[in-house]
PQR file with spaces between the fields and no chain letter, atoms N, CA, C, O and H, PARSE charges and radii, in Angstrom:
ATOM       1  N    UNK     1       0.824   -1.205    0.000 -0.4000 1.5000
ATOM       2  CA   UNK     1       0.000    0.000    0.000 -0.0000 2.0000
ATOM       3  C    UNK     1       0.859    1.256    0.000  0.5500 1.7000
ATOM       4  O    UNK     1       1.939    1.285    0.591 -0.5500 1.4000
ATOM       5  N    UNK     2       0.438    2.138   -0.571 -0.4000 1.5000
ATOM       6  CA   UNK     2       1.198    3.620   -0.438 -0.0000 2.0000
ATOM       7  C    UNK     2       0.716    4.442    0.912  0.5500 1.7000
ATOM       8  O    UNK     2      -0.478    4.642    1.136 -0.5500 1.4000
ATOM       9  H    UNK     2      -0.439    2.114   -1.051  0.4000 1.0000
ATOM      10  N    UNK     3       1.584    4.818    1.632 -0.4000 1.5000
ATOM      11  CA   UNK     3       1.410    5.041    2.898 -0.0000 2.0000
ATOM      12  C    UNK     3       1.766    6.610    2.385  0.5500 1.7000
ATOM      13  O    UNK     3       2.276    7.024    1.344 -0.5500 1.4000
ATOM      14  H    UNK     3       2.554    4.655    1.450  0.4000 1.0000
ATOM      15  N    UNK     4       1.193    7.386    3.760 -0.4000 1.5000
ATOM      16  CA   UNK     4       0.822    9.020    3.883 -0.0000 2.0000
ATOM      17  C    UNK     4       2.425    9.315    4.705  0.5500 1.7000
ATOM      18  O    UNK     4       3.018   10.382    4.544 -0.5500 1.4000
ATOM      19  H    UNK     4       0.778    7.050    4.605  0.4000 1.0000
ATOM      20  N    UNK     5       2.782    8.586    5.273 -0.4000 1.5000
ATOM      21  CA   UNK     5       3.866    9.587    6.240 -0.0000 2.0000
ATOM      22  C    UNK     5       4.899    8.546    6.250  0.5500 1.7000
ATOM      23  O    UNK     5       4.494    7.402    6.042 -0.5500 1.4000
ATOM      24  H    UNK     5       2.300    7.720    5.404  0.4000 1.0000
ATOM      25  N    UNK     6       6.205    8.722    6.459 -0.4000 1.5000
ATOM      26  CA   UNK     6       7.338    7.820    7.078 -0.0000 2.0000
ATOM      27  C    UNK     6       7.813    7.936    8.151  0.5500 1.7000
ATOM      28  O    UNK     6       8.503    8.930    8.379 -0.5500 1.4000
ATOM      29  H    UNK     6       6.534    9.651    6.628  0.4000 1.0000
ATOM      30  N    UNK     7       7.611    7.021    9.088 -0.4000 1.5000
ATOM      31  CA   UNK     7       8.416    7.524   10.593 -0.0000 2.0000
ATOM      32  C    UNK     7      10.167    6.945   10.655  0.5500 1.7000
ATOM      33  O    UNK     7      10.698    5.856   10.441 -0.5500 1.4000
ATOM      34  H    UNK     7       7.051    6.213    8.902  0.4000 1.0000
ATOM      35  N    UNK     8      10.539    7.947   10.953 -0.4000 1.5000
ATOM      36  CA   UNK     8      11.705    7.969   10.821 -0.0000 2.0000
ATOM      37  C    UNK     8      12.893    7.908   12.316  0.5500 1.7000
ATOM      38  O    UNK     8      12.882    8.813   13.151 -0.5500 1.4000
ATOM      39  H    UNK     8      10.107    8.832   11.127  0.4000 1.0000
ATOM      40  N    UNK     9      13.831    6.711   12.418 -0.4000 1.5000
ATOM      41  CA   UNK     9      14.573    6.508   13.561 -0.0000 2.0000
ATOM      42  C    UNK     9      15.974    6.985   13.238  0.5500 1.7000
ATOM      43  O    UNK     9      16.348    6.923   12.067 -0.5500 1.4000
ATOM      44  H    UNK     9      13.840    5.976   11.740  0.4000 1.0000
ATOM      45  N    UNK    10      16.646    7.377   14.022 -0.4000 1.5000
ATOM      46  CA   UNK    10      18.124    7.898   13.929 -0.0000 2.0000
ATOM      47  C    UNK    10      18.808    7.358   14.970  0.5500 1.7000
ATOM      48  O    UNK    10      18.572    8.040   15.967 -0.5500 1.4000
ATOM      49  H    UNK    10      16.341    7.428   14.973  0.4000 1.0000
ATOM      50  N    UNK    11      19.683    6.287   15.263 -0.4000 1.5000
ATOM      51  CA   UNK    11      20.509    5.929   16.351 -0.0000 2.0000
ATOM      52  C    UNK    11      22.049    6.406   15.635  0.5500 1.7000
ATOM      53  O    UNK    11      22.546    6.730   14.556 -0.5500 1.4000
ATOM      54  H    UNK    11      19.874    5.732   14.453  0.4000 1.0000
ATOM      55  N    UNK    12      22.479    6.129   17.479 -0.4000 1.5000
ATOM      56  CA   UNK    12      24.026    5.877   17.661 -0.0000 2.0000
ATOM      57  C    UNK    12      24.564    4.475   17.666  0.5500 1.7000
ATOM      58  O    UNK    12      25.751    4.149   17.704 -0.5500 1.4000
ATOM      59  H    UNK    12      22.076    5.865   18.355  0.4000 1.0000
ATOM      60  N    UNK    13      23.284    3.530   17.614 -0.4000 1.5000
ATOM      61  CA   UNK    13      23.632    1.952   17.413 -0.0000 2.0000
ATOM      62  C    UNK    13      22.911    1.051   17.132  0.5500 1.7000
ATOM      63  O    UNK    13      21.768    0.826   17.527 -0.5500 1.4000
ATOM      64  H    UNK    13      22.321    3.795   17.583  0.4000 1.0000
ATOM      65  N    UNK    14      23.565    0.478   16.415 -0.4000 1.5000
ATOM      66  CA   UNK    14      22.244   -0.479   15.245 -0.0000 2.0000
ATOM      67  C    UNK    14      21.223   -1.554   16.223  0.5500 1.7000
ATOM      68  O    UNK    14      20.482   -2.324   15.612 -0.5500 1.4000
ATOM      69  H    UNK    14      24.494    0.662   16.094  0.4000 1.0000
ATOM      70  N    UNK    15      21.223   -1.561   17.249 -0.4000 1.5000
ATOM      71  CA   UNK    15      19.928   -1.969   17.865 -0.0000 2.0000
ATOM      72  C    UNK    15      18.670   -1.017   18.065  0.5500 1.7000
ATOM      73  O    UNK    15      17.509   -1.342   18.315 -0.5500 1.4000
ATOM      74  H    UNK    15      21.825   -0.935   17.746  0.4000 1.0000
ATOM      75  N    UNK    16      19.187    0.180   17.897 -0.4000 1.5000
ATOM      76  CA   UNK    16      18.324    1.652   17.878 -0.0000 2.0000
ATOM      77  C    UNK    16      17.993    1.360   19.422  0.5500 1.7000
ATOM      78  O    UNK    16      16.857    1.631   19.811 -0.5500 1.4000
ATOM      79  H    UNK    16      20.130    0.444   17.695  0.4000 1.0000
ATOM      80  N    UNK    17      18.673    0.967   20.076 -0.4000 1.5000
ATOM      81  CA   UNK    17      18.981    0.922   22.022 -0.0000 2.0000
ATOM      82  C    UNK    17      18.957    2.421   22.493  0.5500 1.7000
ATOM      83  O    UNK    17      18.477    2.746   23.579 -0.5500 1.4000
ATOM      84  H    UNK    17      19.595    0.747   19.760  0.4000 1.0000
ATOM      85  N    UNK    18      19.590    3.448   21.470 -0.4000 1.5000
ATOM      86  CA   UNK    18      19.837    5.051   21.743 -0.0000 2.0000
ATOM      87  C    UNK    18      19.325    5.727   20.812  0.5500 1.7000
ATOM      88  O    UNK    18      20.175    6.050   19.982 -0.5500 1.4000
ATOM      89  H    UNK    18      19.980    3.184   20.588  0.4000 1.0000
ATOM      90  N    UNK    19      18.223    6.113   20.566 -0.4000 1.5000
ATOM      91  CA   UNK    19      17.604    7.025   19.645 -0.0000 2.0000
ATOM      92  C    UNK    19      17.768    8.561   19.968  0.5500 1.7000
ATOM      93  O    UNK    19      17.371    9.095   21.003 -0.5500 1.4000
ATOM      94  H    UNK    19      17.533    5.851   21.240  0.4000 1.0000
ATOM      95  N    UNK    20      18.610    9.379   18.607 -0.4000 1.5000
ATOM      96  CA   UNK    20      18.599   10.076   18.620 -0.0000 2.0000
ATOM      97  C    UNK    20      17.506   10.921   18.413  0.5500 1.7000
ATOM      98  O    UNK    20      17.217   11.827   19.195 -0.5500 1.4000
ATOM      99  H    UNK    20      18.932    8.945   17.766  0.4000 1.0000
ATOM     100  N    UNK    21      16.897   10.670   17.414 -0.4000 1.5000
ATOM     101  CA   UNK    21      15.515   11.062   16.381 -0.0000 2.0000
ATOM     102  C    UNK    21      14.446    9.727   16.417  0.5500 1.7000
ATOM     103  O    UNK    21      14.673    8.541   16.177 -0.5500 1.4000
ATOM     104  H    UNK    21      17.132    9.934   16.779  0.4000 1.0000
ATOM     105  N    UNK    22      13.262   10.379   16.795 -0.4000 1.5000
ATOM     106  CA   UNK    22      12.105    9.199   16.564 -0.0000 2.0000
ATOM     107  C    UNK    22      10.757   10.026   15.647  0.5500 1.7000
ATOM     108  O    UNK    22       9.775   10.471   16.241 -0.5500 1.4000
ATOM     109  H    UNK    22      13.078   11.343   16.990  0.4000 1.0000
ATOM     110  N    UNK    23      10.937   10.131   14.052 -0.4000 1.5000
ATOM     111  CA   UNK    23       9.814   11.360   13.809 -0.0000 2.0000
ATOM     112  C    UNK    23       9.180   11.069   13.054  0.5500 1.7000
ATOM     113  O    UNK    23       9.458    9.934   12.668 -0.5500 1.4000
ATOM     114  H    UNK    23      11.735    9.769   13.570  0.4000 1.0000
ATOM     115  N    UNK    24       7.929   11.748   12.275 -0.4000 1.5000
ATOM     116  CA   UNK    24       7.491   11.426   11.062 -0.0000 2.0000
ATOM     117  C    UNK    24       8.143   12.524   10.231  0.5500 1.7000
ATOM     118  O    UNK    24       8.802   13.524   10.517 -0.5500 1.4000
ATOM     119  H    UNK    24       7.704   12.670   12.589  0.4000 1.0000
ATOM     120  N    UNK    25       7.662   11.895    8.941 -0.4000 1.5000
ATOM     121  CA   UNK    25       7.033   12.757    8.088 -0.0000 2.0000
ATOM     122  C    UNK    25       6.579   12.778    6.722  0.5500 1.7000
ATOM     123  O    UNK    25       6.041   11.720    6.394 -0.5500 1.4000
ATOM     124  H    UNK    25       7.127   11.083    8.708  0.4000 1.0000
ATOM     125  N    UNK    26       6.621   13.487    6.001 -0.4000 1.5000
ATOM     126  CA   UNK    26       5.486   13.601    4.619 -0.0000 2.0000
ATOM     127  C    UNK    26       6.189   13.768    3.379  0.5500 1.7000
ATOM     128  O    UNK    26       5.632   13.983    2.302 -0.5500 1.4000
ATOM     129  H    UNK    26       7.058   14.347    6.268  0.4000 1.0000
ATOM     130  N    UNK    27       7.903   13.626    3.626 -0.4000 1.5000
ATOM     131  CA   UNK    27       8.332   14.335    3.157 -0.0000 2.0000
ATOM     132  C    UNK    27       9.707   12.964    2.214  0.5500 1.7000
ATOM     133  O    UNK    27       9.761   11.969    2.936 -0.5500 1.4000
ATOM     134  H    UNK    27       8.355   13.452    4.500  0.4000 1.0000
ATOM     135  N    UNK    28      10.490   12.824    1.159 -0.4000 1.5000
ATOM     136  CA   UNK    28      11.578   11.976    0.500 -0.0000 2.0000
ATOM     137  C    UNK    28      12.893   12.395    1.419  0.5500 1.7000
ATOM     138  O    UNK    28      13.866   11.643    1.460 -0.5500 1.4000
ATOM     139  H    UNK    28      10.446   13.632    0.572  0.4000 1.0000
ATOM     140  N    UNK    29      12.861   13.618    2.140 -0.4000 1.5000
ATOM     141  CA   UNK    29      13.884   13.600    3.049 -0.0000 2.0000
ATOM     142  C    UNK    29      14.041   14.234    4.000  0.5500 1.7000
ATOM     143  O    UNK    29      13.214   15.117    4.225 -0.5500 1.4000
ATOM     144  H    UNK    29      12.070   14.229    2.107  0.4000 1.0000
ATOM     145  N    UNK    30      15.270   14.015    5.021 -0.4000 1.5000
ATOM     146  CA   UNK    30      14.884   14.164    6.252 -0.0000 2.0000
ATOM     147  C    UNK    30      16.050   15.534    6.717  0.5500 1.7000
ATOM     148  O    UNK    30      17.066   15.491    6.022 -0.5500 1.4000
ATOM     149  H    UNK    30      15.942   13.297    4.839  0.4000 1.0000
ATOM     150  N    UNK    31      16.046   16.051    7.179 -0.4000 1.5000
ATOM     151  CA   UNK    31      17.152   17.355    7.594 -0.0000 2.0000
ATOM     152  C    UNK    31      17.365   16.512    9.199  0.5500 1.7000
ATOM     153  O    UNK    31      16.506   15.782    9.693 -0.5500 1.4000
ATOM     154  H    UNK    31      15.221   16.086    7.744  0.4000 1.0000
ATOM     155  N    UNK    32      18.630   16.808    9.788 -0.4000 1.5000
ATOM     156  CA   UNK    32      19.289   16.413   10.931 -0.0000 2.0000
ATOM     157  C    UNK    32      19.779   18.017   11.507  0.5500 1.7000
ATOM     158  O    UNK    32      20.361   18.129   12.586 -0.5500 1.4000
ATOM     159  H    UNK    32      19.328   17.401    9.387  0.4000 1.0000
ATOM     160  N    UNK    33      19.520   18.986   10.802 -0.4000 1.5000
ATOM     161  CA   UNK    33      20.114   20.190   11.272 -0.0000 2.0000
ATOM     162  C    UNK    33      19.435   20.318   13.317  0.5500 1.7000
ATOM     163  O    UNK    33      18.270   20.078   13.630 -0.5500 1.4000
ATOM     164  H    UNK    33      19.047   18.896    9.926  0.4000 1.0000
ATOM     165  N    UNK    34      19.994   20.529   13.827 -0.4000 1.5000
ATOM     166  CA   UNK    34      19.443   20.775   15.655 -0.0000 2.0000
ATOM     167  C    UNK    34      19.881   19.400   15.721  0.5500 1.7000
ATOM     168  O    UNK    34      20.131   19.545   16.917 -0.5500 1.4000
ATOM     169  H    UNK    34      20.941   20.724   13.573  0.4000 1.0000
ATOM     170  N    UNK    35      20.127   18.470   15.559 -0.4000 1.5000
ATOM     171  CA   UNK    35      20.110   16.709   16.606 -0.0000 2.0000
ATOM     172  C    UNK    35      21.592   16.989   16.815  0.5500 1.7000
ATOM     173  O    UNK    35      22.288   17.685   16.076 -0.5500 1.4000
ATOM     174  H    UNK    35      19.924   18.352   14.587  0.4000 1.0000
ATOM     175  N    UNK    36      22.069   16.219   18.159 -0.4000 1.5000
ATOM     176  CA   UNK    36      23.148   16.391   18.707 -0.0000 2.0000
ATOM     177  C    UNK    36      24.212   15.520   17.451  0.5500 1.7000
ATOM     178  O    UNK    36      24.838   14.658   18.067 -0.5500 1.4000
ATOM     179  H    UNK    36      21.504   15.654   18.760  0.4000 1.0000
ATOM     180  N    UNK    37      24.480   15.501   16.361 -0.4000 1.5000
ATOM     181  CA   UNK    37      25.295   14.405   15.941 -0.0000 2.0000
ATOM     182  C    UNK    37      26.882   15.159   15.837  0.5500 1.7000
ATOM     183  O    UNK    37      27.040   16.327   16.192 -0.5500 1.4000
ATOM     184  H    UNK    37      23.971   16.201   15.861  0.4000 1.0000
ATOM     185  N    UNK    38      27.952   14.356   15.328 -0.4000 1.5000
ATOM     186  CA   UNK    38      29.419   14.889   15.402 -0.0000 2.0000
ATOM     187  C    UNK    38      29.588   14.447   14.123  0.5500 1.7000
ATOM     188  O    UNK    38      28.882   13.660   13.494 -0.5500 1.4000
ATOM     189  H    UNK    38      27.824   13.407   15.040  0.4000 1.0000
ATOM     190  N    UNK    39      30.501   14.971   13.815 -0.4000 1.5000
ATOM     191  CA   UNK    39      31.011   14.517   11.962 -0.0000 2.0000
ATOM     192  C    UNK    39      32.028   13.440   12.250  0.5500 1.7000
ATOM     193  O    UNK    39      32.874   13.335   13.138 -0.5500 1.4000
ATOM     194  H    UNK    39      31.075   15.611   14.326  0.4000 1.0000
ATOM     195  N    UNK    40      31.668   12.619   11.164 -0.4000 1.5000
ATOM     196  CA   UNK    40      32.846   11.849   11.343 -0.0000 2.0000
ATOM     197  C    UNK    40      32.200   10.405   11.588  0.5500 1.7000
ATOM     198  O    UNK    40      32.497    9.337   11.053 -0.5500 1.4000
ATOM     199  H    UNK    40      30.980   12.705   10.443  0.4000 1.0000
ATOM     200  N    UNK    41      30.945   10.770   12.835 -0.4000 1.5000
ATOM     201  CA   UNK    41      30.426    9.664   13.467 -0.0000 2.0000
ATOM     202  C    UNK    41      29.308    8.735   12.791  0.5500 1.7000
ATOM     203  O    UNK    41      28.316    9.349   12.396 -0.5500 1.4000
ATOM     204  H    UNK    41      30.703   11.638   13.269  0.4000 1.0000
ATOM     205  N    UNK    42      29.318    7.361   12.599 -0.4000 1.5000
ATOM     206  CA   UNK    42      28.677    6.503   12.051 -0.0000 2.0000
ATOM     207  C    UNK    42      26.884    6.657   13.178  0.5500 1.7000
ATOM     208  O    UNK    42      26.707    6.721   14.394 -0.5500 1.4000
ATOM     209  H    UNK    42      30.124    6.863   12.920  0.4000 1.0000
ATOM     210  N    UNK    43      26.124    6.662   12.253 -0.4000 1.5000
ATOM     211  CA   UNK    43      24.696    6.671   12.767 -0.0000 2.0000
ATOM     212  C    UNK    43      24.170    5.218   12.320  0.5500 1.7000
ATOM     213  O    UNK    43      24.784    4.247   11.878 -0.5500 1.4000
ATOM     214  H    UNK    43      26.268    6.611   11.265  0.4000 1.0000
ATOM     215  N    UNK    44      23.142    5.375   12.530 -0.4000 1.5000
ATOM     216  CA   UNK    44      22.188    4.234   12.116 -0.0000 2.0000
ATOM     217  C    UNK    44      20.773    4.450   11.594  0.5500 1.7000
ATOM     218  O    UNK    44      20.250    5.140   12.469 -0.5500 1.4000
ATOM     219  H    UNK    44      22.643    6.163   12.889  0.4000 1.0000
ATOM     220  N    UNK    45      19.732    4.197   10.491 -0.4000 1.5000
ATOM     221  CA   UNK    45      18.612    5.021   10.189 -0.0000 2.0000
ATOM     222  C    UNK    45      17.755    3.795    9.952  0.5500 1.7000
ATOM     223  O    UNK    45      18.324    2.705    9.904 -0.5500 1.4000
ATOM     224  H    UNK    45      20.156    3.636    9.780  0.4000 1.0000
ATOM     225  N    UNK    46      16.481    3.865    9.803 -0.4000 1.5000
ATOM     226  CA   UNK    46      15.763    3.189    9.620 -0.0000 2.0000
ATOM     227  C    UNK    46      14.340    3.508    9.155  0.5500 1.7000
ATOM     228  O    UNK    46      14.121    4.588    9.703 -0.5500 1.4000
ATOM     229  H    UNK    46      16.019    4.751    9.842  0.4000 1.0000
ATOM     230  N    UNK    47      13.355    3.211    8.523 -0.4000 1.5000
ATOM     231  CA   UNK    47      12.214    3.964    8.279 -0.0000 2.0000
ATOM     232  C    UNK    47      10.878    3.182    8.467  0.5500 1.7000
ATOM     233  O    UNK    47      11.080    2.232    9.223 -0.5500 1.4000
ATOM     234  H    UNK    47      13.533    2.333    8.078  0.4000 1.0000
ATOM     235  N    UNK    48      10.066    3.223    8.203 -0.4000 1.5000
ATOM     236  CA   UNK    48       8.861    2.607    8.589 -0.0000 2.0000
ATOM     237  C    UNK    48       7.509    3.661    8.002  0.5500 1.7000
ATOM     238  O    UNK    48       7.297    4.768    8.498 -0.5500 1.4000
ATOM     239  H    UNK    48       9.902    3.995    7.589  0.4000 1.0000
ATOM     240  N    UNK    49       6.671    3.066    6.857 -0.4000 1.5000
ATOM     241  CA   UNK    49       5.390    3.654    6.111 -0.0000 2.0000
ATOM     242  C    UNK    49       4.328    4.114    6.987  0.5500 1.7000
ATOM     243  O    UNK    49       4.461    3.384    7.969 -0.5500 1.4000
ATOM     244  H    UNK    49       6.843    2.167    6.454  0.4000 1.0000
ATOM     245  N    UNK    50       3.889    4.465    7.090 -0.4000 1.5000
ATOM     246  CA   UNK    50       2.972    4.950    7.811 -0.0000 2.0000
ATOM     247  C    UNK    50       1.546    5.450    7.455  0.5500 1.7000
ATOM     248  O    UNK    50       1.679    6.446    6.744 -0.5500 1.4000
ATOM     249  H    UNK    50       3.780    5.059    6.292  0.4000 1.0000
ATOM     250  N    UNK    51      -0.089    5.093    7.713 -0.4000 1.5000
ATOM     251  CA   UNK    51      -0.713    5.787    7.324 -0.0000 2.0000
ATOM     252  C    UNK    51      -2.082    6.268    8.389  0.5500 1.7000
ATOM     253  O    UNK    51      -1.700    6.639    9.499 -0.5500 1.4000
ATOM     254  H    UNK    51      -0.197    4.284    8.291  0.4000 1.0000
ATOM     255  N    UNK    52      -3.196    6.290    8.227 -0.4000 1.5000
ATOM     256  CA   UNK    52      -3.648    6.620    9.368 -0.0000 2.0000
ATOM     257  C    UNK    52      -4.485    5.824   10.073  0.5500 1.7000
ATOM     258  O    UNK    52      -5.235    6.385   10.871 -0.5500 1.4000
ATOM     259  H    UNK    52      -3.506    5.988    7.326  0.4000 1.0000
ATOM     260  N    UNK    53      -4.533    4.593    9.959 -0.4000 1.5000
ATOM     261  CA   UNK    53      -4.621    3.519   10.578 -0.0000 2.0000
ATOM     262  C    UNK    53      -3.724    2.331   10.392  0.5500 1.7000
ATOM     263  O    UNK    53      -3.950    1.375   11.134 -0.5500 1.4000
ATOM     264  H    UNK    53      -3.924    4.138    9.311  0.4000 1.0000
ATOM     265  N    UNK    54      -2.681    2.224    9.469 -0.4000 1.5000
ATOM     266  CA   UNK    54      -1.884    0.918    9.689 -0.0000 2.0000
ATOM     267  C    UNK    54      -0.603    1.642    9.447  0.5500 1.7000
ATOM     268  O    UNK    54      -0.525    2.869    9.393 -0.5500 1.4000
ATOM     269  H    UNK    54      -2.497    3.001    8.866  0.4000 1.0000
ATOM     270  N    UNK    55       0.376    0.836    9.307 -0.4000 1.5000
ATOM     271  CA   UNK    55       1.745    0.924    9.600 -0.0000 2.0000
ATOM     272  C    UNK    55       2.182   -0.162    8.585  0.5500 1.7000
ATOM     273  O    UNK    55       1.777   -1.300    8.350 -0.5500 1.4000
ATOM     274  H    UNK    55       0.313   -0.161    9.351  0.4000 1.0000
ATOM     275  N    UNK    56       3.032    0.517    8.142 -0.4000 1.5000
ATOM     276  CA   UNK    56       4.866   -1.150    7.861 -0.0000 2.0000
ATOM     277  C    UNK    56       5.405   -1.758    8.495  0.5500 1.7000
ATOM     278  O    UNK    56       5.030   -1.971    9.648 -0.5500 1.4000
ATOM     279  H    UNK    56       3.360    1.442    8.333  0.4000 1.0000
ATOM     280  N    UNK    57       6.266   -2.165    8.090 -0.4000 1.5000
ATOM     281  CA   UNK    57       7.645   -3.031    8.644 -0.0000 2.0000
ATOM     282  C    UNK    57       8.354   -2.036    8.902  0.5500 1.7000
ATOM     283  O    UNK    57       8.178   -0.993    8.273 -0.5500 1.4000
ATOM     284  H    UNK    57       6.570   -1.992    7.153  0.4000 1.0000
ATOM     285  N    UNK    58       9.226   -2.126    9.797 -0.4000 1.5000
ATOM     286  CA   UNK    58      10.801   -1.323    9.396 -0.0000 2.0000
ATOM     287  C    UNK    58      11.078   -1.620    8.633  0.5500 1.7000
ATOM     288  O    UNK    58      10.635   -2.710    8.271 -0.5500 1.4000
ATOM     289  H    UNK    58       9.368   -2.973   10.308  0.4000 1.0000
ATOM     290  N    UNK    59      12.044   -0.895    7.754 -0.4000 1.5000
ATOM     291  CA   UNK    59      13.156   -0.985    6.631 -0.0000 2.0000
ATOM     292  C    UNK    59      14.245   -1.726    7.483  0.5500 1.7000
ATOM     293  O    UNK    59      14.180   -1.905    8.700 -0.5500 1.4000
ATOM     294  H    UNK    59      12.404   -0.010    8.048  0.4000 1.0000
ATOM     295  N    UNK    60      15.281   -2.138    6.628 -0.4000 1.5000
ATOM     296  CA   UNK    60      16.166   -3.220    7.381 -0.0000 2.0000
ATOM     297  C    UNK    60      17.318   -1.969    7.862  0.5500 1.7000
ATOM     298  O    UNK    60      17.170   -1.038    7.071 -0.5500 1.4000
ATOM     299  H    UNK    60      15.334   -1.993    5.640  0.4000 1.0000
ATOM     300  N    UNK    61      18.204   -1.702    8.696 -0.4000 1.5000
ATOM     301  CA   UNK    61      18.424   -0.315    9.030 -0.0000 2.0000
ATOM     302  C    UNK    61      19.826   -0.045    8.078  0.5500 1.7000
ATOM     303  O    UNK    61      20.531   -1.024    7.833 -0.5500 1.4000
ATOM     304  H    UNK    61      18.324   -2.458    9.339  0.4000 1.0000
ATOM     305  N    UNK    62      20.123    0.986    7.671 -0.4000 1.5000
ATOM     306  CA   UNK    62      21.484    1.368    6.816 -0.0000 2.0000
ATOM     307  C    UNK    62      22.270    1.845    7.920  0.5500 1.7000
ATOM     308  O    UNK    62      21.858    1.927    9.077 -0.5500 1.4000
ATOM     309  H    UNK    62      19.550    1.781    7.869  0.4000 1.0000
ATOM     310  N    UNK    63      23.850    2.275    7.366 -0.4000 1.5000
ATOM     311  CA   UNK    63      24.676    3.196    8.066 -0.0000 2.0000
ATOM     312  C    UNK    63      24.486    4.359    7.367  0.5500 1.7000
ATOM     313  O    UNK    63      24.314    4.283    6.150 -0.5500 1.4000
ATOM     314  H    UNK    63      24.185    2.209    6.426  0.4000 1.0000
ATOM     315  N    UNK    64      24.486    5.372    7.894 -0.4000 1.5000
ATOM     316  CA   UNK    64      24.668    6.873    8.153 -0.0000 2.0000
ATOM     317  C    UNK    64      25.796    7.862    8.440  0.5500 1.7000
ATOM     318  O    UNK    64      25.933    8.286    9.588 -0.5500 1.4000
ATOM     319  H    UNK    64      24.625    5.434    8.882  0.4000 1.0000
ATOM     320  N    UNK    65      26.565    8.229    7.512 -0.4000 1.5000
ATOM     321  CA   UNK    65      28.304    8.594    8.094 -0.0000 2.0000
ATOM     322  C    UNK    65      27.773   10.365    7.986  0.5500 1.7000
ATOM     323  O    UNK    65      26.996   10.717    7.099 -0.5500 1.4000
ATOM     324  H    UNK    65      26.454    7.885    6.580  0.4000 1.0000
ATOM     325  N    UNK    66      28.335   11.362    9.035 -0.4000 1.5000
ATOM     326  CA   UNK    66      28.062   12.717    8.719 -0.0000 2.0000
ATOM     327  C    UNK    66      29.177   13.119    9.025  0.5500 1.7000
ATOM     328  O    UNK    66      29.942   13.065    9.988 -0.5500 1.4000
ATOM     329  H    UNK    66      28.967   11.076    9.756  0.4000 1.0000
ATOM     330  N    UNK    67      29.103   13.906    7.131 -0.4000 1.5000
ATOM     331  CA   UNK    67      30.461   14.476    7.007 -0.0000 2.0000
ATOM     332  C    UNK    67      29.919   15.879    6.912  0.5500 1.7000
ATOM     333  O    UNK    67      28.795   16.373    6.820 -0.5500 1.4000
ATOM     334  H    UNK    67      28.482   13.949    6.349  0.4000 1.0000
ATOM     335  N    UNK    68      31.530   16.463    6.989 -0.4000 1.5000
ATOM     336  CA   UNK    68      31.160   17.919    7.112 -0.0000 2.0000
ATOM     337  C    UNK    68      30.813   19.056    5.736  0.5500 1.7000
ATOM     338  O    UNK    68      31.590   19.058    4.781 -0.5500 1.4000
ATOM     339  H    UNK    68      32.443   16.062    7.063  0.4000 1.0000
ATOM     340  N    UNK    69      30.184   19.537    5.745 -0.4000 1.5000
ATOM     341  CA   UNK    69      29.652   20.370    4.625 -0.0000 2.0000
ATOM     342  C    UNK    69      30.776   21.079    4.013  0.5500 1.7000
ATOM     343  O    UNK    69      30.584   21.835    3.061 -0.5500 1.4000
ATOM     344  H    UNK    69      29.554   19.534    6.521  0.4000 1.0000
């Protein structure tokens, strides 16, 4: 099904044990500008469909490297 929103996870470790970010939204991408992250440092992301009564799966989770602009 085509889902309305994506909720979106951001860890410091691929169990998502430490969530940085837990959010939706409506949107193909996500801005990190304000979250505490450091450059350099490996994240973890994950996504999940969303609509207004059911939900997805998670996505299986990627790495995330933030480099500096």
């Amino acid at each position: 099904p085509a889902f309305k929103y994506y909720r979106v996870q951001l860890a410091g470790a691929n169990d998502f044990s430490d969530l940085i970010a837990d959010d939706f939204t409506d949107k193909n991408s996500y801005k990190t500008a304000g979250l505490p992250l450091e450059y350099g440092a490996t994240y973890y992301m994950r996504l999940m469909g969303a609509g207004s009564s059911v939900s997805g799966p998670w996505s299986e989770p990627c790495e995330v490297w933030i480099g500096r602009p």
